[in-house]
């Protein structure tokens, strides 16, 4: 497979973004109250594809909506009827700008759960119809640890188009997948010129090395996987979850958390059934009618969260359910870090 | 996936008040052709929606060998089940998704003595298997049903239990927790009666148990004491579920999805799971 | 403002005398100079405790639900925090005899960027109103007769015509992701079943629609009307940085103006504006 690389400058990149927006429905980080969320945009000036990772929500809602309408229904004494909603045209071709590498990776992780047994066709259609355009971070944030996990950040193939800030103001636009390649054919303008891999590679490598060298957090995920799987009963889970306020926001901002709940909203005789996010840190996540709850206390719920991310999902689907983006830590009102939790717990388990 | 979450419409054919807080709803598909496609085996469950109130998980309490309908027995316990009890009447329509989950290991049970140990509403999933086995009676050897409830009024399927008692090939043992004036059968909790009255043959016997979590726990202890091996003890787990499709993550116990890999487990399988059920 | 030494000493003494099971305070978070709450159960850990103008989170939150249930707790409260504690006491959520309260005469705290928090500029009750021990010099201001410090954002809102205000709130709520972190991090949202919560919701389901968020947050803020102490725990928890104080401060200013200059939680035993009824109550602000 030949993948093409282009080189351009700031102005050329703007032109490229404009061409993307002209060719497809485009989503990009839009700022509000100092926080960026991915929204539909029509102009480059509305958005910031290089938004800081610490202030940007994940792209998960574009594939797994925060609330999806499952169906509409009518329920009267005369009878009941259900019908699918006509919202969210899945066939629309989309592009997303400013996707972080960790976010792009999260889709690969989610693919596993959505494509085993029952296939989530809506998710799949959204995946197929979307081009992921990702700008590589120039440096890591305080809570980033993507390079410590089970994926190759440098050669990530979860993204279709890679944009890298090279040396001397040069900006590289590189296709990573066949989808990205054909997309670039449509959208790259005269302001960007093709460049051979021999010329581009050293510069890309240099940028990556500088990025990879900027991480504060480093860990050996294999060691964490192995140790955690053996220490279900460690009291350390109580210590690490002590100041958690059970606010659940970690799961809502996490790009890989995929638990959901189903709820009805009914006014008079008609209603809508929604599928919306939920969090295992909720006290009532596993509370059954009749009062039985397998995880009645906070540390058990935290244990489920940590173990699901680094043990259970790995056992079942072969991936860590964490991409090292640090979004949970940033959103957490008391800054509990999943990185610290799993490292502290696995370290404590060994001492005993 | 949204399409997979859209239920089919069923009509309530009959409502049977089993106990003060349990009702059995006999359901038929509004689209009659659906019933043929709705193939299920004992142990599987459905997602039952009262549109507007919400969706709940219930096991199918009848066997596909009895054609044309299926039963769900529902105990009034939470918000949705209370709504179901209060508002759902014969002729009303509900949403059904399913069937989901695994089923009792029917092949393994063939040629074996069967011992059913049920408590309270826990008889519902067993009833599906009991009906199935009675309808294929020649495939199985000795057939014992031990059923306990808090009081005689709390016993489900009273009519059907009489049928079982009249069936010469079925041994039925009933018990209630505390003595009652008109009660002539056993008194005592299920594990106690299991050890003292039933005293089952261990050789070539499979035990299928379901009931409140605490009953299952002590029944398994008793069975172990009697000498049953873990693979011969089969139970069905209750776990909070929402999708039934192995997606929503609620029923996770370790890396197991109860809605896909369960709800039927042998005690051997349960032992390998984290203690969170 | 630095009471690190004093608080460490107090906590050590309380543990030594066997008066508490857990001490709730602040520690440095371990990656920058900001602080996070810490629940200390081992007396050896008291050296972790700090208190400076970075000690932002309202620790009264840990008195609700299962965080410290049935334990004797020592905790640190600033002025605003102490008001929420006062309400918890009034509403019979905690027993006073199970608490050892270290009150702070607060000089204001700063956000992560080092800017003084907006609620501290507006603060009318800087000194802890409940305490077993008070640290710092009381500001001396007689809090109840002080003039109301109007929040700048509320003043701005008040100038907008109603339609514009509605549009503005619509825009504000658009980014709500319905995680309910605001409700869970609020010390006064201790209800086991909450009407805006995900699963126990009887009024609103948890669907993430703008109208859903709007109604849920409005209902939530009304439940806190006359009770909110403006500690801004909700805003700290909000992953979308929504200006939730707009709702609460708006309610506060209306209540202050109409109900005998009522401020939540300043007086122990004062059950608050919504619990008292008088025929003379004004009602002209009700739409």
mmCIF file of C-alpha atoms in Angstrom, chain B residues 113-222:
data_model
loop_
_atom_site.group_PDB
_atom_site.id
_atom_site.type_symbol
_atom_site.label_atom_id
_atom_site.label_comp_id
_atom_site.label_asym_id
_atom_site.label_seq_id
_atom_site.Cartn_x
_atom_site.Cartn_y
_atom_site.Cartn_z
ATOM 1 C CA UNK B 113 -31.468 -38.096 37.952
ATOM 2 C CA UNK B 114 -32.715 -34.545 38.295
ATOM 3 C CA UNK B 115 -33.072 -32.672 41.553
ATOM 4 C CA UNK B 116 -34.692 -29.242 41.390
ATOM 5 C CA UNK B 117 -34.238 -26.982 44.400
ATOM 6 C CA UNK B 118 -36.299 -23.813 44.244
ATOM 7 C CA UNK B 119 -37.205 -21.011 46.622
ATOM 8 C CA UNK B 120 -39.907 -18.366 46.234
ATOM 9 C CA UNK B 121 -40.005 -16.730 42.818
ATOM 10 C CA UNK B 122 -36.842 -18.729 42.007
ATOM 11 C CA UNK B 123 -39.118 -21.525 40.869
ATOM 12 C CA UNK B 124 -39.882 -19.534 37.699
ATOM 13 C CA UNK B 125 -36.745 -20.426 35.677
ATOM 14 C CA UNK B 126 -36.899 -23.981 37.052
ATOM 15 C CA UNK B 127 -40.518 -24.294 35.933
ATOM 16 C CA UNK B 128 -39.412 -23.789 32.342
ATOM 17 C CA UNK B 129 -36.967 -26.676 32.657
ATOM 18 C CA UNK B 130 -39.388 -28.830 34.672
ATOM 19 C CA UNK B 131 -42.039 -28.456 31.988
ATOM 20 C CA UNK B 132 -39.495 -29.238 29.308
ATOM 21 C CA UNK B 133 -38.282 -32.346 31.145
ATOM 22 C CA UNK B 134 -41.778 -33.569 31.966
ATOM 23 C CA UNK B 135 -42.642 -33.218 28.271
ATOM 24 C CA UNK B 136 -39.571 -35.296 27.444
ATOM 25 C CA UNK B 137 -39.916 -37.501 30.515
ATOM 26 C CA UNK B 138 -38.304 -40.613 28.996
ATOM 27 C CA UNK B 139 -34.964 -38.839 28.604
ATOM 28 C CA UNK B 140 -34.463 -38.530 32.349
ATOM 29 C CA UNK B 141 -34.330 -40.825 35.345
ATOM 30 C CA UNK B 142 -35.528 -39.936 38.865
ATOM 31 C CA UNK B 143 -37.207 -36.605 39.131
ATOM 32 C CA UNK B 144 -37.356 -34.683 42.430
ATOM 33 C CA UNK B 145 -38.633 -31.163 43.025
ATOM 34 C CA UNK B 146 -37.905 -29.491 46.358
ATOM 35 C CA UNK B 147 -39.695 -26.183 46.651
ATOM 36 C CA UNK B 148 -39.777 -23.829 49.591
ATOM 37 C CA UNK B 149 -41.461 -20.530 50.303
ATOM 38 C CA UNK B 150 -41.778 -18.249 53.308
ATOM 39 C CA UNK B 151 -45.436 -19.115 53.831
ATOM 40 C CA UNK B 152 -47.936 -21.329 52.038
ATOM 41 C CA UNK B 153 -49.459 -18.222 50.506
ATOM 42 C CA UNK B 154 -46.096 -17.323 48.964
ATOM 43 C CA UNK B 155 -45.960 -20.507 46.903
ATOM 44 C CA UNK B 156 -46.072 -19.880 43.169
ATOM 45 C CA UNK B 157 -47.774 -22.122 40.596
ATOM 46 C CA UNK B 158 -50.024 -23.825 43.141
ATOM 47 C CA UNK B 159 -52.190 -25.446 40.455
ATOM 48 C CA UNK B 160 -49.220 -26.742 38.559
ATOM 49 C CA UNK B 161 -47.594 -28.110 41.711
ATOM 50 C CA UNK B 162 -50.745 -30.185 42.216
ATOM 51 C CA UNK B 163 -50.307 -31.562 38.696
ATOM 52 C CA UNK B 164 -46.715 -32.465 39.505
ATOM 53 C CA UNK B 165 -47.827 -34.160 42.724
ATOM 54 C CA UNK B 166 -50.401 -36.180 40.772
ATOM 55 C CA UNK B 167 -47.731 -37.256 38.311
ATOM 56 C CA UNK B 168 -46.504 -40.650 39.565
ATOM 57 C CA UNK B 169 -43.075 -40.168 37.987
ATOM 58 C CA UNK B 170 -42.357 -36.950 39.878
ATOM 59 C CA UNK B 171 -41.407 -36.686 43.536
ATOM 60 C CA UNK B 172 -42.467 -33.315 44.975
ATOM 61 C CA UNK B 173 -41.285 -32.065 48.379
ATOM 62 C CA UNK B 174 -42.721 -28.809 49.666
ATOM 63 C CA UNK B 175 -41.658 -26.762 52.650
ATOM 64 C CA UNK B 176 -42.448 -23.461 54.320
ATOM 65 C CA UNK B 177 -40.277 -21.501 56.741
ATOM 66 C CA UNK B 178 -42.627 -21.407 59.744
ATOM 67 C CA UNK B 179 -45.449 -23.740 60.898
ATOM 68 C CA UNK B 180 -49.007 -22.926 59.808
ATOM 69 C CA UNK B 181 -52.215 -24.491 61.069
ATOM 70 C CA UNK B 182 -53.430 -25.998 57.833
ATOM 71 C CA UNK B 183 -49.997 -26.968 56.566
ATOM 72 C CA UNK B 184 -49.361 -30.714 56.685
ATOM 73 C CA UNK B 185 -46.093 -30.895 54.756
ATOM 74 C CA UNK B 186 -42.529 -30.022 55.804
ATOM 75 C CA UNK B 187 -41.539 -26.973 57.817
ATOM 76 C CA UNK B 188 -38.050 -25.500 57.658
ATOM 77 C CA UNK B 189 -35.692 -23.688 55.321
ATOM 78 C CA UNK B 190 -34.772 -25.328 52.045
ATOM 79 C CA UNK B 191 -31.174 -26.416 52.851
ATOM 80 C CA UNK B 192 -32.389 -28.099 56.062
ATOM 81 C CA UNK B 193 -35.146 -30.045 54.279
ATOM 82 C CA UNK B 194 -32.698 -30.899 51.523
ATOM 83 C CA UNK B 195 -30.409 -32.602 54.019
ATOM 84 C CA UNK B 196 -32.990 -34.080 56.376
ATOM 85 C CA UNK B 197 -35.943 -35.028 54.202
ATOM 86 C CA UNK B 198 -34.872 -35.294 50.567
ATOM 87 C CA UNK B 199 -31.511 -36.887 51.222
ATOM 88 C CA UNK B 200 -30.791 -37.255 47.522
ATOM 89 C CA UNK B 201 -28.786 -39.851 45.651
ATOM 90 C CA UNK B 202 -25.492 -38.292 44.662
ATOM 91 C CA UNK B 203 -24.570 -40.753 41.980
ATOM 92 C CA UNK B 204 -25.574 -39.690 38.455
ATOM 93 C CA UNK B 205 -27.602 -36.736 39.733
ATOM 94 C CA UNK B 206 -27.663 -33.151 38.509
ATOM 95 C CA UNK B 207 -29.000 -30.451 40.824
ATOM 96 C CA UNK B 208 -30.618 -27.341 39.413
ATOM 97 C CA UNK B 209 -31.214 -24.599 41.953
ATOM 98 C CA UNK B 210 -32.604 -21.092 41.943
ATOM 99 C CA UNK B 211 -33.975 -18.776 44.609
ATOM 100 C CA UNK B 212 -33.019 -15.738 46.679
ATOM 101 C CA UNK B 213 -29.201 -15.181 46.788
ATOM 102 C CA UNK B 214 -29.018 -16.253 50.438
ATOM 103 C CA UNK B 215 -30.942 -19.483 49.761
ATOM 104 C CA UNK B 216 -28.695 -20.366 46.820
ATOM 105 C CA UNK B 217 -25.642 -19.764 48.978
ATOM 106 C CA UNK B 218 -26.731 -22.129 51.755
ATOM 107 C CA UNK B 219 -28.209 -24.679 49.356
ATOM 108 C CA UNK B 220 -24.864 -24.953 47.605
ATOM 109 C CA UNK B 221 -23.149 -25.391 50.976
ATOM 110 C CA UNK B 222 -25.588 -28.193 51.847
#
